[in-house]
Each structure stands twice: as C-alpha cells, then as structure tokens.
Short mmCIF file of C-alpha atoms in Angstrom, two decimals:
data_model
loop_
_atom_site.label_atom_id
_atom_site.label_comp_id
_atom_site.label_asym_id
_atom_site.label_seq_id
_atom_site.Cartn_x
_atom_site.Cartn_y
_atom_site.Cartn_z
CA UNK I 307 -22.99 67.64 -63.03
CA UNK I 308 -19.72 69.34 -61.88
CA UNK I 309 -19.22 72.69 -60.82
CA UNK I 310 -17.54 75.35 -63.12
CA UNK I 311 -14.97 77.29 -61.26
CA UNK I 312 -15.43 80.23 -63.47
CA UNK I 313 -18.97 80.76 -62.92
CA UNK I 314 -19.87 79.22 -59.60
CA UNK I 315 -17.11 80.49 -57.51
CA UNK I 316 -14.33 82.74 -57.14
CA UNK I 317 -10.92 81.02 -57.79
CA UNK I 318 -7.70 82.47 -58.06
CA UNK I 319 -4.11 81.14 -57.81
CA UNK I 320 -1.23 82.91 -56.79
CA UNK I 321 -2.74 85.11 -53.99
CA UNK I 322 -1.01 86.51 -51.33
CA UNK I 323 -2.71 87.32 -48.00
CA UNK I 324 -1.09 90.24 -46.28
CA UNK I 325 -0.54 89.67 -42.85
CA UNK I 326 0.19 93.39 -41.28
CA UNK I 327 3.48 93.27 -39.78
CA UNK I 328 4.37 89.82 -40.90
CA UNK I 329 7.57 90.25 -43.13
CA UNK I 330 9.14 86.96 -42.91
CA UNK I 331 8.32 86.30 -46.53
CA UNK I 332 5.93 86.13 -48.96
CA UNK I 333 4.09 83.00 -50.27
CA UNK I 334 1.51 82.60 -52.48
CA UNK I 335 -1.56 80.89 -52.02
CA UNK I 336 -5.09 80.25 -53.54
CA UNK I 337 -8.09 82.09 -53.00
CA UNK I 338 -11.43 80.40 -53.26
CA UNK I 339 -14.72 81.98 -52.39
CA UNK I 340 -17.70 80.17 -52.35
CA UNK I 341 -21.24 81.68 -51.70
CA UNK I 342 -20.62 80.41 -48.41
CA UNK I 343 -17.45 80.68 -47.30
CA UNK I 344 -13.72 82.35 -48.34
CA UNK I 345 -10.83 79.87 -48.08
CA UNK I 346 -7.47 80.89 -48.39
CA UNK I 347 -5.01 77.99 -48.51
CA UNK I 348 -1.07 78.96 -48.65
CA UNK I 349 0.22 76.93 -51.83
CA UNK I 350 1.21 73.78 -50.40
CA UNK I 351 1.78 70.19 -51.87
CA UNK I 352 -1.03 68.09 -50.97
CA UNK I 353 -0.33 65.04 -49.15
CA UNK I 354 -3.28 62.48 -49.86
CA UNK I 355 -2.05 60.07 -47.31
CA UNK I 356 -3.16 62.53 -44.49
CA UNK I 357 -5.79 64.07 -46.64
CA UNK I 358 -7.35 60.51 -47.41
CA UNK I 359 -10.61 62.37 -46.62
CA UNK I 360 -11.86 64.42 -49.51
CA UNK I 361 -14.95 63.00 -49.80
CA UNK I 362 -18.44 64.34 -48.58
CA UNK I 363 -20.12 62.90 -45.82
CA UNK I 364 -23.82 62.83 -47.21
CA UNK I 365 -22.70 60.83 -50.21
CA UNK I 366 -19.16 59.58 -49.71
CA UNK I 367 -18.29 60.29 -53.11
CA UNK I 368 -14.81 58.79 -53.25
CA UNK I 369 -12.26 61.11 -54.97
CA UNK I 370 -9.28 59.38 -56.68
CA UNK I 371 -6.71 60.47 -54.23
CA UNK I 372 -3.88 59.05 -56.36
CA UNK I 373 -4.72 62.09 -58.87
CA UNK I 374 -4.61 64.60 -55.95
CA UNK I 375 -1.46 63.68 -54.10
CA UNK I 376 1.64 65.50 -54.80
CA UNK I 377 0.06 68.08 -56.46
CA UNK I 378 0.10 71.92 -55.60
CA UNK I 379 -3.27 73.25 -54.46
CA UNK I 380 -3.77 75.58 -57.43
CA UNK I 381 -4.13 72.57 -59.58
CA UNK I 382 -6.35 70.44 -56.71
CA UNK I 383 -8.93 72.75 -56.19
CA UNK I 384 -9.87 72.82 -60.02
CA UNK I 385 -9.75 68.92 -59.58
CA UNK I 386 -11.99 69.33 -56.88
CA UNK I 387 -14.68 71.38 -58.40
CA UNK I 388 -14.44 69.04 -61.70
CA UNK I 389 -15.11 66.20 -59.61
CA UNK I 390 -17.64 67.04 -57.01
CA UNK I 391 -21.31 67.39 -58.16
CA UNK I 392 -22.70 70.41 -55.85
CA UNK I 393 -21.25 73.26 -53.97
CA UNK I 394 -22.02 71.86 -50.61
CA UNK I 395 -19.68 69.02 -51.45
CA UNK I 396 -17.01 71.66 -52.62
CA UNK I 397 -17.52 73.44 -49.60
CA UNK I 398 -17.05 70.56 -47.47
CA UNK I 399 -13.83 69.52 -49.43
CA UNK I 400 -12.43 72.72 -49.01
CA UNK I 401 -13.00 72.96 -45.28
CA UNK I 402 -11.43 69.94 -44.83
CA UNK I 403 -8.29 70.98 -46.91
CA UNK I 404 -8.13 74.19 -45.11
CA UNK I 405 -8.23 72.30 -41.76
CA UNK I 406 -5.38 70.24 -42.89
CA UNK I 407 -3.18 72.96 -44.56
CA UNK I 408 -1.17 74.93 -41.98
CA UNK I 409 -1.73 78.77 -42.70
CA UNK I 410 -5.13 78.35 -43.85
CA UNK I 411 -7.60 81.20 -43.33
CA UNK I 412 -11.56 80.96 -43.34
CA UNK I 413 -14.19 83.65 -43.47
CA UNK I 414 -18.17 83.23 -43.90
CA UNK I 415 -18.49 84.99 -47.49
CA UNK I 416 -21.61 86.76 -45.93
CA UNK I 417 -19.90 88.40 -43.20
CA UNK I 418 -17.94 90.41 -45.48
CA UNK I 419 -19.75 93.98 -45.19
CA UNK I 420 -17.67 95.91 -47.76
CA UNK I 421 -14.75 95.61 -50.49
CA UNK I 422 -12.10 97.73 -51.61
CA UNK I 423 -10.30 97.07 -54.68
CA UNK I 424 -6.96 98.86 -54.92
CA UNK I 425 -5.27 100.16 -57.95
CA UNK I 426 -1.85 98.47 -57.00
CA UNK I 427 -3.05 94.86 -56.74
CA UNK I 428 -4.83 95.17 -53.59
CA UNK I 429 -8.08 93.61 -52.55
CA UNK I 430 -9.29 94.77 -49.07
CA UNK I 431 -12.22 92.94 -47.20
CA UNK I 432 -13.96 94.41 -44.40
CA UNK I 433 -15.42 92.13 -42.00
CA UNK I 434 -16.02 91.42 -38.23
CA UNK I 435 -14.54 95.14 -37.66
CA UNK I 436 -11.11 93.96 -39.13
CA UNK I 437 -9.51 94.79 -42.59
CA UNK I 438 -8.39 91.66 -44.49
CA UNK I 439 -5.83 92.46 -47.62
CA UNK I 440 -4.95 90.40 -50.11
CA UNK I 441 -2.47 90.78 -52.96
CA UNK I 442 -4.03 90.16 -56.22
CA UNK I 443 -1.92 90.85 -59.55
CA UNK I 444 -3.80 91.62 -62.53
CA UNK I 445 -6.69 94.34 -63.23
CA UNK I 446 -8.41 91.79 -64.80
CA UNK I 447 -8.39 89.51 -61.63
CA UNK I 448 -9.43 92.21 -59.49
CA UNK I 449 -12.47 93.30 -61.49
CA UNK I 450 -13.60 89.62 -61.53
CA UNK I 451 -13.33 89.56 -57.70
CA UNK I 452 -15.28 92.64 -57.79
CA UNK I 453 -17.96 91.17 -59.98
CA UNK I 454 -18.14 88.34 -57.86
CA UNK I 455 -18.65 89.91 -54.71
CA UNK I 456 -21.19 92.38 -56.26
CA UNK I 457 -23.15 89.51 -57.60
CA UNK I 458 -23.21 86.99 -54.42
CA UNK I 459 -23.28 89.98 -51.63
CA UNK I 460 -24.83 93.16 -53.59
CA UNK I 461 -21.30 94.91 -52.72
CA UNK I 462 -19.51 97.45 -54.98
CA UNK S 322 -11.34 70.51 4.73
CA UNK S 323 -13.28 73.13 2.62
CA UNK S 324 -11.72 71.66 -0.41
CA UNK S 325 -12.37 68.20 0.88
CA UNK S 326 -15.86 68.81 1.43
CA UNK S 327 -16.07 70.64 -2.13
CA UNK S 328 -14.39 67.81 -3.90
CA UNK S 329 -16.90 65.06 -1.91
CA UNK S 330 -19.75 67.14 -2.88
CA UNK S 331 -18.41 67.63 -6.71
CA UNK S 332 -18.06 63.47 -6.87
CA UNK S 333 -20.97 62.77 -5.48
CA UNK S 334 -22.84 64.99 -8.11
CA UNK S 335 -20.87 63.17 -10.53
CA UNK S 336 -21.81 59.87 -9.71
CA UNK S 337 -25.71 61.10 -9.64
CA UNK S 338 -25.37 62.87 -12.64
CA UNK S 339 -23.31 60.54 -14.69
CA UNK S 340 -26.36 57.94 -15.40
CA UNK S 341 -28.74 60.79 -16.57
CA UNK S 342 -25.92 62.46 -18.87
CA UNK S 343 -25.19 59.11 -20.78
CA UNK S 344 -28.58 58.01 -21.31
CA UNK S 345 -30.35 58.59 -24.59
CA UNK S 346 -33.12 61.29 -24.28
CA UNK S 347 -36.11 60.70 -25.94
CA UNK S 348 -36.06 64.30 -27.77
CA UNK S 349 -33.70 66.62 -29.12
CA UNK S 350 -32.82 70.07 -27.81
CA UNK S 351 -30.78 72.80 -29.83
CA UNK S 352 -29.57 76.14 -29.47
CA UNK S 353 -27.95 78.22 -32.41
CA UNK S 354 -26.26 81.70 -32.49
CA UNK S 355 -24.15 83.00 -35.18
CA UNK S 356 -22.84 86.36 -36.45
CA UNK S 357 -22.37 84.62 -39.99
CA UNK S 358 -24.18 86.91 -42.58
CA UNK S 359 -26.09 84.13 -43.98
CA UNK S 360 -27.59 82.89 -40.71
CA UNK S 361 -31.33 84.13 -40.16
CA UNK S 362 -31.62 84.72 -36.30
CA UNK S 363 -35.33 84.60 -36.29
CA UNK S 364 -35.30 80.83 -36.66
CA UNK S 365 -37.07 79.06 -34.13
CA UNK S 366 -35.28 75.67 -32.69
CA UNK S 367 -37.84 74.65 -30.09
CA UNK S 368 -39.57 71.95 -32.09
CA UNK S 369 -37.24 69.67 -33.40
CA UNK S 370 -37.39 66.57 -35.84
CA UNK S 371 -34.49 64.48 -36.81
CA UNK S 372 -32.65 61.57 -38.71
CA UNK S 373 -29.29 60.00 -39.19
CA UNK S 374 -27.97 58.49 -42.20
CA UNK S 375 -24.78 56.01 -42.32
CA UNK S 376 -22.70 55.07 -45.08
CA UNK S 377 -19.72 52.87 -45.00
CA UNK S 378 -16.76 52.89 -47.32
CA UNK S 379 -13.64 50.53 -46.94
CA UNK S 380 -12.04 52.12 -44.23
CA UNK S 381 -14.54 54.24 -42.30
CA UNK S 382 -18.08 54.71 -41.66
CA UNK S 383 -19.88 58.33 -41.73
CA UNK S 384 -23.02 59.41 -40.19
CA UNK S 385 -25.14 62.67 -41.19
CA UNK S 386 -27.19 63.60 -38.20
CA UNK S 387 -29.91 65.85 -39.33
CA UNK S 388 -31.73 68.16 -36.76
CA UNK S 389 -34.43 70.02 -38.20
CA UNK S 390 -37.13 72.51 -36.95
CA UNK S 391 -39.77 71.21 -39.02
CA UNK S 392 -41.39 67.86 -39.60
CA UNK S 393 -39.50 65.24 -41.51
CA UNK S 394 -42.66 63.18 -42.35
CA UNK S 395 -42.71 62.30 -45.91
CA UNK S 396 -39.22 63.84 -46.66
CA UNK S 397 -36.70 61.40 -48.16
CA UNK S 398 -33.80 61.20 -45.96
CA UNK S 399 -31.70 60.81 -49.16
CA UNK S 400 -32.40 63.87 -50.47
CA UNK S 401 -32.46 65.89 -47.05
CA UNK S 402 -28.82 67.59 -47.98
CA UNK S 403 -30.47 69.38 -51.14
CA UNK S 404 -33.97 69.45 -49.54
CA UNK S 405 -35.12 72.79 -50.22
CA UNK S 406 -36.41 74.76 -46.94
CA UNK S 407 -39.18 77.13 -46.84
CA UNK S 408 -39.60 80.49 -44.93
CA UNK S 409 -38.88 79.94 -41.29
CA UNK S 410 -37.02 76.25 -41.66
CA UNK S 411 -33.78 75.47 -40.91
CA UNK S 412 -31.47 72.31 -40.82
CA UNK S 413 -28.66 71.52 -38.74
CA UNK S 414 -26.17 68.73 -40.13
CA UNK S 415 -23.72 67.12 -38.08
CA UNK S 416 -21.42 64.81 -39.96
CA UNK S 417 -19.29 62.24 -38.22
CA UNK S 418 -16.51 60.43 -39.46
CA UNK S 419 -14.68 57.55 -38.13
CA UNK S 420 -11.93 56.29 -40.38
CA UNK S 421 -9.14 53.98 -39.42
CA UNK S 422 -6.44 53.71 -42.35
CA UNK S 423 -5.33 50.05 -42.81
CA UNK S 424 -8.56 48.58 -41.29
CA UNK S 425 -11.02 47.09 -43.58
CA UNK S 426 -14.17 47.32 -41.49
CA UNK S 427 -14.54 50.39 -39.59
CA UNK S 428 -17.91 51.15 -37.60
CA UNK S 429 -18.75 54.43 -35.99
CA UNK S 430 -18.40 53.88 -32.38
CA UNK S 431 -19.49 55.92 -29.09
CA UNK S 432 -17.23 58.15 -27.94
CA UNK S 433 -15.79 62.21 -28.53
CA UNK S 434 -15.53 63.17 -32.20
CA UNK S 435 -13.27 66.20 -32.91
CA UNK S 436 -14.62 69.04 -34.84
CA UNK S 437 -11.41 70.89 -35.14
CA UNK S 438 -9.55 68.58 -37.10
CA UNK S 439 -9.64 67.25 -40.79
CA UNK S 440 -10.79 64.14 -41.73
CA UNK S 441 -7.93 61.61 -41.35
CA UNK S 442 -6.08 63.36 -38.83
CA UNK S 443 -7.85 61.72 -35.80
CA UNK S 444 -9.67 58.43 -36.18
CA UNK S 445 -13.18 60.24 -34.97
CA UNK S 446 -13.85 63.63 -36.68
CA UNK S 447 -16.98 65.54 -37.40
CA UNK S 448 -18.06 68.84 -39.48
CA UNK S 449 -21.09 71.25 -39.04
CA UNK S 450 -23.35 72.74 -41.57
CA UNK S 451 -26.20 74.58 -40.72
CA UNK S 452 -28.74 75.05 -43.73
CA UNK S 453 -31.09 77.79 -44.16
CA UNK S 454 -33.98 79.27 -46.40
CA UNK S 455 -32.56 80.72 -49.76
CA UNK S 456 -29.95 78.31 -50.30
CA UNK S 457 -27.99 79.75 -47.79
CA UNK S 458 -25.62 77.63 -45.70
CA UNK S 459 -23.54 78.35 -42.26
CA UNK S 460 -20.44 76.54 -42.33
CA UNK S 461 -17.70 76.58 -39.56
CA UNK S 462 -14.26 77.03 -39.62
CA UNK S 463 -12.33 73.71 -38.48
CA UNK S 464 -9.03 75.50 -37.50
CA UNK S 465 -11.24 77.47 -34.54
CA UNK S 466 -13.88 75.08 -33.60
CA UNK S 467 -13.96 74.73 -30.24
CA UNK S 468 -15.68 72.57 -27.85
CA UNK S 469 -16.84 68.85 -27.62
CA UNK S 470 -19.11 66.41 -29.50
CA UNK S 471 -20.07 63.11 -27.90
CA UNK S 472 -21.94 60.02 -29.53
CA UNK S 473 -23.45 58.64 -26.31
CA UNK S 474 -25.23 55.32 -28.06
CA UNK S 475 -25.49 54.13 -31.48
CA UNK S 476 -27.78 51.06 -31.93
CA UNK S 477 -29.40 49.51 -35.00
CA UNK S 478 -32.40 51.95 -34.69
CA UNK S 479 -30.95 55.17 -33.14
CA UNK S 480 -27.99 57.71 -32.44
CA UNK S 481 -27.73 59.81 -29.32
CA UNK S 482 -25.53 62.63 -28.57
CA UNK S 483 -24.67 65.89 -27.13
CA UNK S 484 -22.67 68.61 -28.31
CA UNK S 485 -21.17 72.33 -27.48
CA UNK S 486 -19.05 73.58 -30.25
CA UNK S 487 -18.14 77.07 -31.48
CA UNK S 488 -15.94 78.68 -34.04
CA UNK S 489 -15.44 82.54 -34.30
CA UNK S 490 -18.99 83.63 -35.86
CA UNK S 491 -21.27 80.87 -34.65
CA UNK S 492 -22.34 78.49 -31.74
CA UNK S 493 -24.22 75.42 -31.21
CA UNK S 494 -25.10 73.47 -28.48
CA UNK S 495 -27.76 70.73 -27.64
CA UNK S 496 -28.68 66.89 -27.31
CA UNK S 497 -30.25 64.29 -29.74
CA UNK S 498 -31.60 61.19 -30.33
CA UNK S 499 -32.49 60.38 -33.70
CA UNK S 500 -33.99 57.13 -35.86
CA UNK S 501 -31.28 55.97 -37.93
CA UNK S 502 -31.57 54.80 -41.44
#
C-alpha cells in the first residue's frame, strides 16, 4: 500500500511562505500537510549523501537514495509518498527532511485554529497566537487547501 | 572561600549521585505536556509499560523504545507502531538511530543522542512521536527540539535511559528500563 498525495495529504509545490518584513527575495518551496504536521520545505536540491536517512526507524524501510539524490524537493515528496506504506512513515521522512533542509518550517496541524483564504493568492493560518502567511497561486489550489483543512480540522 | 566551599559541595554531590544516575532503574517514569492540538492532556502516564525493538541495516542500527500507559501483555511488539489505542491510552515512541557511513557493522551504543538533528547529520540521533487515541500523533519539530537524551545502558536483554526534551509545543521527560526484543 502506498500513500496518495491527492487524498491522504495536502501537497503543493511552488508555494511561498511570506516572512513579514523579509524582503531579501522570494524562494518557492513545497507545502505538505499531513493530519499530524504541516511542513514547509524551501525548494532545494536534496543531497542524499547527507540524507542517507530517509528510512523509518520502526520498519527500516530503505528508500532508493539514488532515485532521490539531486532532485528538487517538489519531486522528492511524491516519491516518498509512493515509496512509503503509511502516514506515520511519511511524517517521519518529512520530519527528517525538514530538519536537514535550512529554512524549513514545521507546525502541528491540529494547532491551527483558523484559516483565511484570500482572493489574491493568500492562505493565512492562525496558530499559537500568530499569523502564518503563504502565497498560493491558483484559485483551484486555494480551494483544495480549504477543503483539506475543513476535512481534517473542521475549519471553515 | 564561599566559592570554593560551593564547588566542593557540588563535586561531592556529583560523586555521590553519579552511580545512582547511571544505574538502570527497574521502572519507567514519564511526564508529558503539550499544546499540540492532537494531545489529550487528560492522559495519565503514571503506570507505564515498555519494550524496545531493534533493527540493523548495513551501516546503522535503530531502536524504537515504546513507553505506554497500558499493559503490553499479549500485544505484538512488531505491531506496536500501528496498534490501535483505546480511550485513555497513550504511547510514546522514542526512535534511536546510530549510523556511521562507511562502516559495515554498526551497533547502538550508550551515550547521548541528538534529537535536534536529522538522521545522518550526527552519528547518534533520535526522534519523538506520541500516539494518542483516534489515530492522532504528536510529532516534534526537530529544528526546535532542545534538551538531552542519554542511553545509559544497553544489554542483550534491556535498554535504559533518561531524557528531557522539548520543542515549541510539547515537552517530555522521564527515565526508562525496558526489555528489548
């Protein structure tokens, strides 16, 4: 059994996380939200020499690192979902990837109290008394995000 | 003079307490607090059971230390990661990884494990997962995980350790002495 990124998680490449006054440049990343955690990974090439790790501690599922080495994260995440058996394994792999990728950002999904879908490519999450903004191009993708959070968290 | 006295007392206490801290306790203790929305703060962690499962691959050995607030008698250790939890039940899973590239046979060893680094970024790393009823999981953000974890003893029959770890949303601390499978 493998995970289906369309149904089991909310995955979207080419997302920007707006960091308030940070105007040093825009970097696209990938957003991946599981029922447990939200991961924002800046778009970077994965070096599997450093990440010779994408295995699960419980079952020691060894991924084919050669298939992942040197690929953009937006390709790696679907590969992970296709290689792993359950959500806990995907969470584990994403947790390791986020820890190994500078600029990554992680938030417990169920800590999100409210979401706001804007008209101009904005998705705002309210959690821990803070606003977290993402720029998501395409109304269809913002609607997908809204549906996912609504389904997972009962949020509107 | 006061400083010297304080230092002497401190050293004496360290010498006296060191054997106590290093020994493998016969039971486990655990405290958990979390603002992660998945966590049920009413879970009671006073009566613990535990077990450790170990796996080896070519350049690493991993262990999963399970601490549960319910009796594990009759539960298949291999299925613990997916074991369905009933009301009031909780499970802390501490994943340990010792990995040395270029070395063929690697075994887990006593010592500190870094829970703030990705696997491979240090020889000894760890991960945390708290499973709660309803299929919900409390994960930690490695980038913000602070504290320490020490595997104090590993034998053919058991693993012992102590830990105090936290990220921005959750905090755990405790000791364990669990049979290994």
